[in-house]
Short mmCIF file of C-alpha atoms and ligand atoms in Angstrom, two decimals:
data_model
loop_
_atom_site.label_atom_id
_atom_site.label_comp_id
_atom_site.label_asym_id
_atom_site.label_seq_id
_atom_site.Cartn_x
_atom_site.Cartn_y
_atom_site.Cartn_z
CA MET A 1 -0.56 -17.88 -22.77
CA SER A 2 -3.81 -19.49 -23.21
CA SER A 3 -4.87 -21.38 -26.32
CA ASP A 4 -8.48 -19.89 -25.49
CA PRO A 5 -9.58 -17.57 -28.36
CA TYR A 6 -11.32 -15.51 -26.09
CA ALA A 7 -8.59 -15.00 -23.06
CA VAL A 8 -7.84 -11.66 -22.17
CA GLN A 9 -3.61 -11.07 -22.37
CA ARG A 10 -1.99 -7.92 -21.23
CA ARG A 11 0.92 -6.13 -22.47
CA GLY A 12 3.72 -5.80 -19.79
CA LEU A 13 4.58 -2.72 -18.14
CA MET A 14 7.72 -0.65 -17.21
CA PHE A 15 7.47 -0.22 -13.59
CA VAL A 16 10.17 2.59 -12.74
CA LEU A 17 11.44 3.48 -8.97
CA SER A 18 13.36 6.65 -8.61
CA SER A 19 14.34 8.44 -5.33
CA PRO A 20 17.25 10.56 -3.84
CA SER A 21 19.98 8.44 -2.82
CA GLY A 22 19.15 6.48 0.34
CA ALA A 23 15.40 6.86 0.31
CA GLY A 24 14.97 2.90 0.35
CA LYS A 25 14.35 2.38 -3.17
CA SER A 26 16.79 -0.81 -3.66
CA THR A 27 15.07 -2.51 -0.63
CA ILE A 28 11.48 -1.69 -2.06
CA ALA A 29 12.75 -2.74 -5.21
CA ARG A 30 14.23 -6.23 -3.59
CA ALA A 31 10.63 -6.65 -1.87
CA ILE A 32 8.93 -6.02 -5.12
CA LEU A 33 10.68 -8.58 -6.94
CA ASP A 34 10.38 -11.28 -3.96
CA GLN A 35 6.82 -11.11 -3.42
CA ASP A 36 5.53 -11.00 -7.00
CA PRO A 37 6.35 -13.58 -9.34
CA ASP A 38 5.26 -11.71 -12.90
CA ILE A 39 7.86 -8.85 -12.38
CA THR A 40 11.78 -9.24 -13.24
CA MET A 41 14.24 -6.67 -12.75
CA SER A 42 16.25 -4.87 -15.46
CA VAL A 43 19.62 -5.02 -14.90
CA SER A 44 21.64 -2.04 -16.12
CA ALA A 45 25.05 -1.66 -17.59
CA THR A 46 27.43 0.78 -15.54
CA THR A 47 31.02 2.03 -15.83
CA ARG A 48 30.95 2.33 -11.87
CA PRO A 49 33.21 0.19 -10.33
CA ARG A 50 31.55 -3.07 -8.69
CA ARG A 51 31.12 -2.85 -5.03
CA PRO A 52 32.23 -6.02 -2.79
CA SER A 53 28.63 -6.73 -2.18
CA GLU A 54 27.74 -6.68 -5.81
CA THR A 55 27.45 -9.59 -8.54
CA HIS A 56 28.46 -8.68 -11.91
CA GLY A 57 25.21 -9.60 -14.41
CA LYS A 58 22.84 -9.66 -11.03
CA ASP A 59 23.13 -6.16 -9.87
CA TYR A 60 24.73 -4.37 -12.56
CA HIS A 61 26.65 -5.34 -15.74
CA PHE A 62 29.79 -3.77 -14.98
CA ILE A 63 31.73 -2.64 -18.06
CA ASP A 64 34.23 0.02 -19.08
CA ARG A 65 33.89 3.43 -20.83
CA THR A 66 34.82 1.94 -24.32
CA GLU A 67 32.26 -0.72 -23.93
CA PHE A 68 29.61 1.36 -22.55
CA ASP A 69 30.17 4.01 -25.65
CA LEU A 70 30.03 1.12 -28.09
CA MET A 71 26.48 0.09 -26.52
CA VAL A 72 25.41 3.91 -27.18
CA ASN A 73 26.76 3.83 -30.54
CA ARG A 74 25.11 0.71 -31.49
CA GLN A 75 21.83 1.70 -29.82
CA GLU A 76 21.43 -1.18 -27.38
CA LEU A 77 20.55 0.97 -24.62
CA LEU A 78 16.90 2.25 -24.11
CA GLU A 79 18.19 4.86 -22.21
CA TYR A 80 21.19 6.12 -20.32
CA ALA A 81 22.72 9.19 -18.15
CA LYS A 82 25.61 9.93 -16.08
CA VAL A 83 24.92 10.02 -12.69
CA PHE A 84 27.46 10.47 -9.46
CA ASP A 85 30.37 10.86 -12.22
CA ASN A 86 29.61 7.29 -13.69
CA TYR A 87 27.59 6.18 -16.80
CA TYR A 88 24.52 4.00 -16.31
CA GLY A 89 22.24 2.49 -19.15
CA THR A 90 19.46 0.28 -19.50
CA PRO A 91 19.94 -2.76 -22.20
CA ALA A 92 17.11 -2.62 -24.23
CA ALA A 93 16.77 -6.16 -25.56
CA PRO A 94 15.85 -7.98 -22.34
CA VAL A 95 13.25 -5.31 -21.61
CA HIS A 96 11.58 -5.62 -25.13
CA SER A 97 11.23 -9.57 -24.55
CA GLU A 98 9.74 -9.41 -21.46
CA LEU A 99 7.13 -6.89 -22.16
CA GLU A 100 6.30 -8.94 -25.31
CA ALA A 101 5.91 -12.07 -23.19
CA GLY A 102 3.46 -10.07 -21.03
CA ARG A 103 5.77 -9.95 -18.42
CA ASP A 104 6.55 -6.53 -16.41
CA VAL A 105 9.94 -4.94 -15.80
CA LEU A 106 11.09 -2.87 -12.66
CA PHE A 107 13.86 -0.20 -13.27
CA ASP A 108 16.03 1.18 -10.55
CA ILE A 109 16.97 4.30 -12.66
CA ASP A 110 17.30 8.04 -12.24
CA TRP A 111 14.88 10.84 -13.27
CA GLN A 112 16.96 11.39 -16.50
CA GLY A 113 16.39 7.70 -17.55
CA THR A 114 12.84 8.08 -16.51
CA GLN A 115 12.36 11.11 -18.93
CA GLN A 116 13.93 9.17 -21.52
CA LEU A 117 11.43 6.22 -21.28
CA ALA A 118 8.68 8.71 -21.02
CA GLU A 119 9.56 10.08 -24.45
CA LYS A 120 9.56 6.50 -25.93
CA ALA A 121 7.05 4.48 -24.04
CA ARG A 122 4.70 6.58 -22.18
CA GLU A 123 2.13 4.21 -22.14
CA ASP A 124 4.03 1.25 -20.86
CA LEU A 125 5.50 3.33 -18.15
CA VAL A 126 4.16 3.40 -14.60
CA ARG A 127 6.60 5.98 -12.51
CA VAL A 128 7.08 6.02 -8.91
CA PHE A 129 8.97 8.65 -7.05
CA ILE A 130 10.07 7.56 -3.34
CA LEU A 131 10.90 10.58 -0.95
CA PRO A 132 12.30 10.06 2.42
CA PRO A 133 10.25 11.34 5.73
CA THR A 134 12.90 13.94 6.72
CA MET A 135 16.25 14.77 5.71
CA VAL A 136 17.80 13.79 9.05
CA GLU A 137 16.33 10.04 8.29
CA LEU A 138 17.85 10.37 4.67
CA GLU A 139 21.25 11.38 6.19
CA HIS A 140 21.05 8.38 8.77
CA ARG A 141 20.49 5.97 5.99
CA LEU A 142 23.39 7.13 4.06
CA GLU A 143 25.61 6.92 6.79
CA SER A 144 24.32 3.22 8.17
CA ARG A 145 24.98 1.87 4.51
CA ALA A 146 28.97 2.37 5.07
CA GLN A 147 29.54 1.22 1.65
CA ASP A 148 30.45 4.31 0.43
CA SER A 149 33.24 7.06 2.09
CA ALA A 150 32.26 9.92 3.86
CA ALA A 151 33.08 12.37 0.89
CA VAL A 152 30.62 10.11 -1.19
CA VAL A 153 28.15 10.65 1.39
CA ALA A 154 28.29 14.19 1.44
CA LYS A 155 28.23 14.46 -2.13
CA ARG A 156 24.80 12.38 -2.38
CA MET A 157 23.52 14.27 0.88
CA ALA A 158 24.00 17.52 -1.52
CA LYS A 159 22.48 16.11 -4.52
CA ALA A 160 19.33 14.79 -2.73
CA ALA A 161 17.78 17.96 -2.41
CA ASP A 162 17.99 18.57 -6.40
CA GLU A 163 16.88 14.97 -7.32
CA MET A 164 13.67 15.85 -5.31
CA THR A 165 12.43 18.41 -7.50
CA HIS A 166 11.91 15.79 -9.92
CA TYR A 167 9.06 14.46 -7.84
CA ALA A 168 6.17 16.00 -10.05
CA GLU A 169 7.50 13.94 -13.23
CA TYR A 170 6.07 10.81 -11.50
CA ASP A 171 2.93 9.44 -11.56
CA TYR A 172 2.67 7.91 -7.91
CA ILE A 173 4.54 9.34 -4.82
CA ILE A 174 5.37 6.93 -1.63
CA ILE A 175 6.72 8.68 1.37
CA ASN A 176 8.96 5.67 2.84
CA ARG A 177 8.55 6.13 6.64
CA ASP A 178 7.99 2.78 7.15
CA VAL A 179 9.53 -0.02 4.51
CA GLU A 180 6.85 -2.47 4.94
CA ILE A 181 4.33 0.01 4.24
CA SER A 182 5.96 1.40 1.42
CA VAL A 183 6.38 -2.06 0.18
CA VAL A 184 2.53 -2.73 0.52
CA GLN A 185 1.58 0.52 -1.58
CA ALA A 186 4.36 0.07 -4.51
CA LEU A 187 2.72 -3.51 -4.88
CA ALA A 188 -0.86 -2.00 -4.60
CA ILE A 189 -0.06 0.28 -7.64
CA LEU A 190 1.43 -2.42 -9.67
CA ARG A 191 -1.25 -4.59 -9.46
CA ALA A 192 -3.80 -1.85 -9.67
CA GLU A 193 -1.99 -0.89 -12.92
CA ARG A 194 -1.91 -4.05 -14.54
CA LEU A 195 -5.68 -4.08 -14.75
CA LYS A 196 -5.76 -0.78 -16.31
CA ARG A 197 -7.95 -1.09 -19.54
CA ASP A 198 -5.53 0.09 -22.08
CA ARG A 199 -3.14 -2.51 -21.33
CA LEU A 200 -5.64 -5.61 -21.89
CA ILE A 201 -5.49 -7.32 -25.38
CA GLY A 202 -8.58 -9.24 -26.64
CA LEU A 203 -11.15 -7.46 -24.45
CA GLY A 204 -13.65 -6.54 -26.97
CA GLU A 205 -13.60 -10.24 -28.26
CA PHE A 206 -13.78 -11.69 -24.41
CA VAL A 207 -16.79 -9.24 -23.91
CA LYS A 208 -18.44 -10.34 -27.14
CA GLY A 209 -18.03 -13.85 -26.00
CA LEU A 210 -19.31 -13.43 -22.98
CA ARG A 211 -22.38 -11.61 -24.64
CA GLN A 212 -22.81 -14.74 -26.56
CA GLY A 213 -23.03 -17.01 -23.57
CA GLN A 214 -19.47 -18.28 -23.50
N1 LIG B 1 19.27 6.46 -16.05
C1 LIG B 1 19.76 5.43 -15.20
N2 LIG B 1 20.12 5.62 -13.96
C2 LIG B 1 20.49 4.45 -13.51
C3 LIG B 1 20.58 3.08 -14.08
N3 LIG B 1 20.88 2.24 -13.01
C4 LIG B 1 21.09 2.72 -12.13
N4 LIG B 1 20.83 4.28 -11.88
C5 LIG B 1 20.87 5.18 -11.00
O1 LIG B 1 21.99 5.65 -10.77
C6 LIG B 1 22.02 6.06 -9.13
C7 LIG B 1 23.23 5.35 -8.25
O2 LIG B 1 23.05 3.95 -8.52
P1 LIG B 1 24.40 3.16 -7.60
O3 LIG B 1 25.63 3.60 -8.29
O4 LIG B 1 24.01 1.53 -7.85
O5 LIG B 1 24.40 3.54 -6.36
P2 LIG B 1 23.17 3.38 -5.04
O6 LIG B 1 24.14 3.14 -3.92
O7 LIG B 1 22.44 2.21 -5.59
O8 LIG B 1 22.36 4.91 -4.97
P3 LIG B 1 20.96 5.05 -4.71
O9 LIG B 1 20.16 3.72 -5.32
O10 LIG B 1 21.02 6.17 -5.49
O11 LIG B 1 20.57 5.06 -3.07
C8 LIG B 1 20.41 5.62 -8.74
O12 LIG B 1 19.90 6.69 -8.50
C9 LIG B 1 20.07 4.82 -9.71
O13 LIG B 1 18.59 4.49 -9.56
C10 LIG B 1 20.38 3.02 -15.23
O14 LIG B 1 20.32 2.05 -16.15
N5 LIG B 1 19.65 4.25 -16.29
MG1 LIG B 2 20.26 1.66 -5.54
#
């Protein structure tokens, strides 16, 4: 942070991406992290088994149900929900330290978690919902991932239609026809939201300084 007494600083924001399974949320999230240095990923805790492609502590903190319940009881989670038979939750401490340092945090969480964050921190929250262009496209994407069994793909397809009904609880909608365009759109939302007057700290003093010729 600057030592300039009139410097304008900023509260960090919570940037949430949600979508039905396979709409491209994880790809967009990764691109945002690659292209913007001021946002970090919130690493969730989950009881879901780790996939071979995943790293503990990077993709998720893979924990068992007992540990998960302990975190809930100790109120260490900012939100949590059951998604597809497993529990997922956001550890609160890293989020708070990032926000306090004026950095933004990216969340890949479902609509249930987003509702809980909205109750706790509405003014710091920016909610983006990603929709697939068509259901046929969504099914193709789920099948081509090939990291889940056919039964799991079928279950996720069935749930996608339900999940999509929550679009109205979000601030922004991206229809992911072309992932490159979607990334540009997500970054545009992020960068515009950073400039919101309400997030800026010390603005009154800054303008006062300007008016005094500084
Ligand atoms: N509420 C909540 N949801 C989470 C959290 N972490 C992940 N999720 C959601 O749980 C769902 C399943 O995530 P995963 O098991 O990683 O599966 P995936 O293959 O990435 O599935 P999709 O991202 O839905 O395509 C996704 O919708 C995630 O957004 C969390 O901490 N809280
Ligand atoms: Mg995902």
